[in-house]
Coordinates of N, CA and C in Angstrom, one line a residue:
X30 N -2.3 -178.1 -5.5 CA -3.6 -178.4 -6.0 C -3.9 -179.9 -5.7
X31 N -2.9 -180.6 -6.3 CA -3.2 -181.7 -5.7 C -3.0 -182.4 -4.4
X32 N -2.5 -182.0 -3.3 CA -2.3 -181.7 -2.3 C -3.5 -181.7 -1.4
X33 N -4.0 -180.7 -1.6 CA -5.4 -179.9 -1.0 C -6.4 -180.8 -1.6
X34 N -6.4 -181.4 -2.4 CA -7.4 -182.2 -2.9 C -7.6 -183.5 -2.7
X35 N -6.4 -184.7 -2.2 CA -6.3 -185.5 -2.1 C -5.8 -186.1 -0.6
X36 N -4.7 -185.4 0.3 CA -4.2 -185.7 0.8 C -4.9 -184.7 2.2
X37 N -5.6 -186.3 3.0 CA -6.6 -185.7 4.0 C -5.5 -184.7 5.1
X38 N -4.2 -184.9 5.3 CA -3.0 -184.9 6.3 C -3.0 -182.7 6.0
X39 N -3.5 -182.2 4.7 CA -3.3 -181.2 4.2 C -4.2 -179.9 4.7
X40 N -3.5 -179.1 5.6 CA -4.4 -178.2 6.1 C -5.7 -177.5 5.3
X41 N -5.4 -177.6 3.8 CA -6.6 -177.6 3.1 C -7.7 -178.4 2.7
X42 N -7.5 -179.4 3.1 CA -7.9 -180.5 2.1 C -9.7 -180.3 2.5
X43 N -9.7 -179.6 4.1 CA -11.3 -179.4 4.4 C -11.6 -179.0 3.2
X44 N -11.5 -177.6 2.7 CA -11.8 -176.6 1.6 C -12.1 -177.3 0.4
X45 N -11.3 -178.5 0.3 CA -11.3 -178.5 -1.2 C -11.7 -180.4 -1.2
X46 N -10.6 -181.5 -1.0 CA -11.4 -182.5 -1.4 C -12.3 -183.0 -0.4
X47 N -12.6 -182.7 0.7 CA -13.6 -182.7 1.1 C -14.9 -182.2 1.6
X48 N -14.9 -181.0 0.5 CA -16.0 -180.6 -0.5 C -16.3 -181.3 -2.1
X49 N -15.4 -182.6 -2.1 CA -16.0 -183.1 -3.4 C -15.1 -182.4 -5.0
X50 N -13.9 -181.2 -4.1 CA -13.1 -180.7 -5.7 C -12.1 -181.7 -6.2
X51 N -12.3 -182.2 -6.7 CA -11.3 -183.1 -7.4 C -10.0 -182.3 -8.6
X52 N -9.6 -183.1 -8.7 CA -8.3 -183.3 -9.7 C -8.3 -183.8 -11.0
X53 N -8.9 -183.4 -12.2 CA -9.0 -184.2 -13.7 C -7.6 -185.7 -13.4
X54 N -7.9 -186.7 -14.2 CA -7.1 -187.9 -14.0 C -5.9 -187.4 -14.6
X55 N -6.4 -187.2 -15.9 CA -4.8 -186.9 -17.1 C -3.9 -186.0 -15.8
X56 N -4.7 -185.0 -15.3 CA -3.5 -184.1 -14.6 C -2.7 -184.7 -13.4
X57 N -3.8 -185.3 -12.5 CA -3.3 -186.1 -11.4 C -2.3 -187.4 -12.3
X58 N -2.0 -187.7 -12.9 CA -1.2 -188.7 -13.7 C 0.3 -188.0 -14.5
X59 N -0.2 -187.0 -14.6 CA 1.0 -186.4 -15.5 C 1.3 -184.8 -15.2
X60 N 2.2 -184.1 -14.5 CA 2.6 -182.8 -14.9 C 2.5 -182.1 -16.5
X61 N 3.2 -183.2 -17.4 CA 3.3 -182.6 -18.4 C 1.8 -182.4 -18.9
X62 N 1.1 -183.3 -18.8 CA -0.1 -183.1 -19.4 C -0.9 -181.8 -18.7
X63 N -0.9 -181.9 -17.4 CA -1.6 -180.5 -16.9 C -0.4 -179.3 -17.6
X64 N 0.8 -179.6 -18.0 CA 1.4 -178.1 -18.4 C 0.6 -177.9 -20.3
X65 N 0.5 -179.0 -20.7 CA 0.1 -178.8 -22.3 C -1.3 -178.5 -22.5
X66 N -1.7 -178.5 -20.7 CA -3.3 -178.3 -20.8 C -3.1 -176.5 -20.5
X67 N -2.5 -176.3 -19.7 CA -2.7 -174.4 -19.1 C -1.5 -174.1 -19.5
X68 N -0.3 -174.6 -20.1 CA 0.2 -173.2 -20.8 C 1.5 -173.2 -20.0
X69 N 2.7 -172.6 -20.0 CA 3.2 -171.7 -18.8 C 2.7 -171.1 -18.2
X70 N 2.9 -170.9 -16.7 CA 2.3 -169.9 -15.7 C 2.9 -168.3 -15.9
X71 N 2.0 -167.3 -16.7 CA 2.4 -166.0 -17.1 C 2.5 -165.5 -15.2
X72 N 3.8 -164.7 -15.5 CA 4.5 -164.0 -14.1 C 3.2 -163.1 -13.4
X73 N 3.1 -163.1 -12.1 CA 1.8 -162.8 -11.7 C 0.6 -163.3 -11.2
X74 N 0.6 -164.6 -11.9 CA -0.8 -165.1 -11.6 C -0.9 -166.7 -10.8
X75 N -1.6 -167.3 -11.3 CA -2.2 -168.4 -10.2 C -3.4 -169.0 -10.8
X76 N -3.3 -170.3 -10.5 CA -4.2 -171.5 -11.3 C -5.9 -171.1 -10.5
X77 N -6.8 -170.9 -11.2 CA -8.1 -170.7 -10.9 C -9.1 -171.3 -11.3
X78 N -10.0 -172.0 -10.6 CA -10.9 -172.7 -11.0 C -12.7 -171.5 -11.1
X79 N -12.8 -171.5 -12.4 CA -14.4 -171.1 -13.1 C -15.1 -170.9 -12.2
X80 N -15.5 -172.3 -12.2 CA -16.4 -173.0 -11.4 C -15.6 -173.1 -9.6
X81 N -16.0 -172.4 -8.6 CA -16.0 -172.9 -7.7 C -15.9 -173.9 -7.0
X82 N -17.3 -174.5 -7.3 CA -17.5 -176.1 -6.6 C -16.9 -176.6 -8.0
X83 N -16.4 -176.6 -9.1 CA -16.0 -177.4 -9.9 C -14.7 -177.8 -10.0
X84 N -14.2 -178.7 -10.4 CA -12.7 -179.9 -10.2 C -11.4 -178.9 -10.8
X85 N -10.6 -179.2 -10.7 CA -8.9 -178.4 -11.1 C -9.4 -179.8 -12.7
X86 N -9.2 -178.6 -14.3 CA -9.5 -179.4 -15.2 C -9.4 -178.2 -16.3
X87 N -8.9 -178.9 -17.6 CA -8.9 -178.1 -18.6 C -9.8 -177.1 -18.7
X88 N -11.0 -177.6 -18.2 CA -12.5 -176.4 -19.5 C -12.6 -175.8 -17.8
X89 N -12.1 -175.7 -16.7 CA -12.4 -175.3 -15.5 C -11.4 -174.3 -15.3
X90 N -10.3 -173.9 -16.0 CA -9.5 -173.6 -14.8 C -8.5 -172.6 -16.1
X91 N -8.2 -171.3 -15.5 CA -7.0 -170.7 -15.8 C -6.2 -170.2 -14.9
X92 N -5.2 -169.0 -15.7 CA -4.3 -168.2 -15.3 C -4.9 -166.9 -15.0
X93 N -4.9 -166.6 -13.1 CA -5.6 -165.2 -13.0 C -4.6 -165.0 -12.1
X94 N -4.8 -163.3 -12.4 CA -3.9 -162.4 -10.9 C -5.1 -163.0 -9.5
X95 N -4.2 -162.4 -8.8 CA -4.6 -162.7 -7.2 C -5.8 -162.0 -6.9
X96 N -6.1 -160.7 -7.6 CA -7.0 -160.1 -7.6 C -8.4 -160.5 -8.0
X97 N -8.3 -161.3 -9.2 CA -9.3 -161.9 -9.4 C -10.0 -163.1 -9.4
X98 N -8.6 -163.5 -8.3 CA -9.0 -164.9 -8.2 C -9.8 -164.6 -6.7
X99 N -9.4 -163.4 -6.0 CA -9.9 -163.2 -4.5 C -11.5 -162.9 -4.8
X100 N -12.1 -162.5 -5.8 CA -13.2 -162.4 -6.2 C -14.2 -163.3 -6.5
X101 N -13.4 -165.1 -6.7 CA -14.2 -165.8 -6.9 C -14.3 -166.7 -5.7
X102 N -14.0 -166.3 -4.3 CA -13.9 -166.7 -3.3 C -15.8 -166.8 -2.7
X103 N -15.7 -168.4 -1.6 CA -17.0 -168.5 -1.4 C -17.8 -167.7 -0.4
X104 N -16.7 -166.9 0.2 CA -16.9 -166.1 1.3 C -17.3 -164.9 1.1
X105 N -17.2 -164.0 -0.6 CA -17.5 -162.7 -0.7 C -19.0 -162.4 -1.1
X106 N -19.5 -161.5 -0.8 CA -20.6 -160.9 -0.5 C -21.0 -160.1 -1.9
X107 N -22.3 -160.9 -2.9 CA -22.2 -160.5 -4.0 C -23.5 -159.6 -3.2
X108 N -23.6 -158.5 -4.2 CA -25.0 -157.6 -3.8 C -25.3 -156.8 -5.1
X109 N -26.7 -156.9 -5.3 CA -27.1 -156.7 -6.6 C -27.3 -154.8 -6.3
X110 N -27.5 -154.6 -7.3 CA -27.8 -152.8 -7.3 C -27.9 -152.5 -9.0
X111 N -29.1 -151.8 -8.4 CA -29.6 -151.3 -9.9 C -29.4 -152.8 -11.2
X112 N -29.8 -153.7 -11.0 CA -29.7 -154.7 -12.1 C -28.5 -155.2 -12.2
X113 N -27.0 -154.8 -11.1 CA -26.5 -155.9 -11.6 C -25.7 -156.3 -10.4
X114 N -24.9 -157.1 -10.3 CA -24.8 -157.9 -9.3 C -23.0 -158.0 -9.4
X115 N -22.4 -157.6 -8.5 CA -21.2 -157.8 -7.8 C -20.8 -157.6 -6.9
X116 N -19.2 -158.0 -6.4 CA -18.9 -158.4 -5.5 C -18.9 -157.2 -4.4
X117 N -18.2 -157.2 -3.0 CA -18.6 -155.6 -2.6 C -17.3 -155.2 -3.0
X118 N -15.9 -156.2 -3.1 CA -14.8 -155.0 -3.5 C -14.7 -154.6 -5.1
X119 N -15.9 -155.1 -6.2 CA -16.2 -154.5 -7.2 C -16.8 -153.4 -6.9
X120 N -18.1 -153.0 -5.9 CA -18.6 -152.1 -6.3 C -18.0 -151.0 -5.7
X121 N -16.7 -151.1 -4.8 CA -15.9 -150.2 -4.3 C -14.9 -150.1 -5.7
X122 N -14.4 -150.3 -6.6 CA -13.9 -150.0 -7.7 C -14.6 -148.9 -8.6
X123 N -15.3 -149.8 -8.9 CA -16.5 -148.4 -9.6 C -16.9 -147.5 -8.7
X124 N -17.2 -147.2 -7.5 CA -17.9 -146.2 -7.0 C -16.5 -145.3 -6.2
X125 N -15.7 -146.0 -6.3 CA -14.3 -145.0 -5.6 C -14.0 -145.1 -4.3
X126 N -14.8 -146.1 -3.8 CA -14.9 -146.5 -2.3 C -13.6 -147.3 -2.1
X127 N -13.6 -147.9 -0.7 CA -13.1 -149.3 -0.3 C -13.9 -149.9 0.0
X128 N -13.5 -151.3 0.5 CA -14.3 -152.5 1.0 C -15.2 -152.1 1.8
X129 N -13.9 -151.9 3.1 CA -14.1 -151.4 4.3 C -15.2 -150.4 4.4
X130 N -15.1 -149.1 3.6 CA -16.0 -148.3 4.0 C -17.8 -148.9 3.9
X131 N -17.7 -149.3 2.6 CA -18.9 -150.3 1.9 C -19.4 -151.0 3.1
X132 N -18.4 -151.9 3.4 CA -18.9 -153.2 4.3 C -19.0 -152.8 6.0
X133 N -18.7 -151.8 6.7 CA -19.0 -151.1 7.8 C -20.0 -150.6 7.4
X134 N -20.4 -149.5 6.3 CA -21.6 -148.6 6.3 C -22.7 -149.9 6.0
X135 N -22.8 -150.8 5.7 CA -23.7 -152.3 5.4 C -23.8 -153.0 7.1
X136 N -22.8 -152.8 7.7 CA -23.1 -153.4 9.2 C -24.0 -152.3 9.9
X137 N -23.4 -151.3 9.4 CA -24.3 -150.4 10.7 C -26.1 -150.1 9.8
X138 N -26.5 -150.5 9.2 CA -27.5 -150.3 8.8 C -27.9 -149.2 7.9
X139 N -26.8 -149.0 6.8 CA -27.1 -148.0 6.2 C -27.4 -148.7 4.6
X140 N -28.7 -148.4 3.9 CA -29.2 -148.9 3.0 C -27.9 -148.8 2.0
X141 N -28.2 -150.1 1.0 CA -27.0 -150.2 0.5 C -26.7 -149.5 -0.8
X142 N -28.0 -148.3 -1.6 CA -27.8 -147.3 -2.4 C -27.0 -146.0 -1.3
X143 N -27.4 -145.8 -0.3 CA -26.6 -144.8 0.8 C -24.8 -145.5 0.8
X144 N -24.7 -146.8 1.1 CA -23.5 -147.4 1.3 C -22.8 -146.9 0.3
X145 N -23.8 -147.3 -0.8 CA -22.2 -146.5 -2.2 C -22.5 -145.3 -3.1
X146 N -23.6 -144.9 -2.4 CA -23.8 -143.5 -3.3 C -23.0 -142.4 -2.6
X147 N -22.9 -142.8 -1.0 CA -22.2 -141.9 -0.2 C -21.2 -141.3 -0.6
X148 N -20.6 -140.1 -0.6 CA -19.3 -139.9 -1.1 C -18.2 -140.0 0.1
X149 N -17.1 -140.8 0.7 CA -16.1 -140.5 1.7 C -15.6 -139.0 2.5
X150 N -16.1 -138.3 3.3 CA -15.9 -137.1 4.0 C -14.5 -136.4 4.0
X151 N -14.4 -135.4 3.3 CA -13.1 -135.1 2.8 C -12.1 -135.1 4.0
X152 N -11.0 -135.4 4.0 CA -9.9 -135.4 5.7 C -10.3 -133.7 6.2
X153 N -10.4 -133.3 7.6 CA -10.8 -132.5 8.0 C -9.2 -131.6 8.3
X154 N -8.7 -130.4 7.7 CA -7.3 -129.7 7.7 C -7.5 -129.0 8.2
X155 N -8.6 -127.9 8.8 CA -8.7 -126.4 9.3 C -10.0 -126.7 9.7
X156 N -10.0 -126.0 11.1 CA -11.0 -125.9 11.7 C -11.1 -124.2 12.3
X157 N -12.2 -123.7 12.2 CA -12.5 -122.9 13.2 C -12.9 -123.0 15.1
X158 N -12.0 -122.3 15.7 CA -12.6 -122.4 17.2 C -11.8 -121.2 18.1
X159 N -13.5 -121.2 18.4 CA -13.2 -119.6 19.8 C -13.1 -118.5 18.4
X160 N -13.5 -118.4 17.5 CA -13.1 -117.8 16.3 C -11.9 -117.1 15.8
X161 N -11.0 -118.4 15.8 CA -9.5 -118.7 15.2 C -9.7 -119.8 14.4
X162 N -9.1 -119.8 13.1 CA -8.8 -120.5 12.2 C -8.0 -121.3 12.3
X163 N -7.4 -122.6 12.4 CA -5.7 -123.2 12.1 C -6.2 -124.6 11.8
X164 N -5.0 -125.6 12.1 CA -4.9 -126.8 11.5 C -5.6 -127.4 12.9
X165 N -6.3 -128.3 12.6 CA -6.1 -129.7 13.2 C -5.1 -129.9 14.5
X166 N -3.8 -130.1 13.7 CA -2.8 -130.0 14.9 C -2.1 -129.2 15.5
X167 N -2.8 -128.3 15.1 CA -1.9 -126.8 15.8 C -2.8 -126.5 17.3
X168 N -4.1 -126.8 16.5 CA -5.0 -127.1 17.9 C -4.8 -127.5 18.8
X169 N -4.7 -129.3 18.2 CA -4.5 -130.1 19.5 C -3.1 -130.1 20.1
X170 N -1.9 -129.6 19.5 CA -0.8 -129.0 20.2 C -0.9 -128.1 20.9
X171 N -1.8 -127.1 20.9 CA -1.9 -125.7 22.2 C -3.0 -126.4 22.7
X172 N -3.8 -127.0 22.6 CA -5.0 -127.6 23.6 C -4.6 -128.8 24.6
X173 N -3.0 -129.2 24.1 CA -2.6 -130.4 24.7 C -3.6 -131.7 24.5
X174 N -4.2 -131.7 23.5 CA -5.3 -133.0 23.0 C -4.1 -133.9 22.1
X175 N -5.1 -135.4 21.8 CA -4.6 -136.0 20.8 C -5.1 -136.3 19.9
X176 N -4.3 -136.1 18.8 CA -4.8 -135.7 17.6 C -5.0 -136.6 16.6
X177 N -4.8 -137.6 17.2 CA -5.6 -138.9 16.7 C -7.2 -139.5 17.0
X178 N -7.4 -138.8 18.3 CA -8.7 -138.9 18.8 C -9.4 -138.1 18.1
X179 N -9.1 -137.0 18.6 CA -9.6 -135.7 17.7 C -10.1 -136.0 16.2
X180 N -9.2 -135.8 15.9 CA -9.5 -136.3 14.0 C -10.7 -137.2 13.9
X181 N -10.3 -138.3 14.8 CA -11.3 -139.1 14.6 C -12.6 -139.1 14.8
X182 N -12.7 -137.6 16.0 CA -14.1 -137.0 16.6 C -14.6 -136.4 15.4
X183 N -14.1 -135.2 15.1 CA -14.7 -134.8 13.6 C -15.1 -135.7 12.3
X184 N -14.1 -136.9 11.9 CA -15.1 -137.6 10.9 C -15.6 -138.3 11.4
X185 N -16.0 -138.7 12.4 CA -17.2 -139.4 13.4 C -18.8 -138.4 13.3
X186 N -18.0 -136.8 13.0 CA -19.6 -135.9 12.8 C -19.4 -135.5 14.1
X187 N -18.9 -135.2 14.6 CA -18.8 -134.6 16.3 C -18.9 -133.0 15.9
X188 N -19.0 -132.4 16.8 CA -19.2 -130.6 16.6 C -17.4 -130.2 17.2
X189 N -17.1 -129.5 16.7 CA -15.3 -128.9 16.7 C -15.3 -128.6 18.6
X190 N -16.6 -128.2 18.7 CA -16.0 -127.8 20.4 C -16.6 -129.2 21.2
X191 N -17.0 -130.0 20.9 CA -17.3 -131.6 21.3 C -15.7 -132.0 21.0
X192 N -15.2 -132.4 19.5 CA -14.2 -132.6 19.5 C -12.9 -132.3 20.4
X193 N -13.2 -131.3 20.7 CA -12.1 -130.5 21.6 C -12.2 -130.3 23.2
X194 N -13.0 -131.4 23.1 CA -13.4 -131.4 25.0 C -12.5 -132.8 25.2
X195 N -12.2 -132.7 26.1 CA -11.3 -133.6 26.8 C -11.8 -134.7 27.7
X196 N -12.6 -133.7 28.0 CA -14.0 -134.9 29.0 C -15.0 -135.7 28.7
X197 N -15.1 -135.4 27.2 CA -16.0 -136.2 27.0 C -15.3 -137.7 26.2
X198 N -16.5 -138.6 26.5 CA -16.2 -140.0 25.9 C -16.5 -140.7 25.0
X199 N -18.4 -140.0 25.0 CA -19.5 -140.8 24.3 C -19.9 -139.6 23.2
X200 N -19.9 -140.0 21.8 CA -20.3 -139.0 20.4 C -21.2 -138.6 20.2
X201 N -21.2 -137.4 20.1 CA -22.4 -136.8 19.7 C -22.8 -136.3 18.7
X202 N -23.9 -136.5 18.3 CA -24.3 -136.5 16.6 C -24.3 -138.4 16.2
X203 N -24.5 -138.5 14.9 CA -24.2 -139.7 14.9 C -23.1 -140.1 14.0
X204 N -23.2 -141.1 13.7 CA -21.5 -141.4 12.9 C -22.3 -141.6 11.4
X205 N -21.2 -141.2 11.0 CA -20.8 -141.3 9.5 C -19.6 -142.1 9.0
X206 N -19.4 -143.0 8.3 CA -18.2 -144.0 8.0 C -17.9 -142.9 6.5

């Protein structure tokens, strides 16, 4: 902390003291006094500052998991919905999503009630073709395909006999994340 704050030589120090985060005096002066300010460090966690742009300091700063301290990062993408406003790997908590899915279906242009109302496309285990039933890989084992492409053609939205062409390269239908 004090490190990144003061000492320009500090691969952080861009991030933090030269953006103006400083170090309260009592703490830069005394360990003990920053320990009688925050406590022991409970197993798990890591010193976090409130306030962002604000200083490492008593009324500024606790003990958070990693989890929520990656939340108060300047880089995360808060997005409001329906009245209220969080982060995007919040609204992947609540809505059952991931980041990833969220933040792909948000690049490709998919309105951002669509992004998290969507439900994730259940894994595809049995397909019908030539009208035979089986797995996935039993397929692309007698078809001699790979079954990593494949899979991927179907939750891409591809048609099972698209998927199972060999020749083709470019998707048809459009995608779905």
């Amino acid at each position: 902390m004090i490190q990144r704050c003061t000492n320009l030589k500090n691969s952080e120090f861009k991030n933090y003291g030269a953006r103006g985060i400083r170090v309260c005096t009592r703490w830069l002066k005394s360990f003990a006094a920053f320990k009688a300010d925050m406590g022991p460090r409970p197993p798990g966690t890591q010193i976090e500052r409130k306030d962002n742009s604000g200083p490492y300091s008593p009324k500024n700063c606790a003990w958070v998991t990693s989890k929520v301290q990656n939340r108060n990062r300047r880089n995360n993408r808060v997005v409001d919905y329906e009245g209220v406003s969080r982060t995007i790997s919040e609204w992947a908590e609540v809505k059952g999503l991931t980041h990833n899915v969220i933040s792909k279906r948000l690049s490709l242009g998919w309105s951002l009630e669509e992004s998290l109302n969507t439900p994730i496309k259940a894994p595809v285990r049995e397909v019908t073709f030539r009208g035979e039933t089986q797995s996935v890989k039993e397929w692309c084992e007698a078809l001699e395909l790979s079954y990593a492409t494949t899979i991927s053609r179907l939750r891409r939205g591809w048609t099972v006999e698209a998927s199972f062409d060999p020749t083709l390269r470019k998707p048809f239908g459009h995608s779905s994340v």
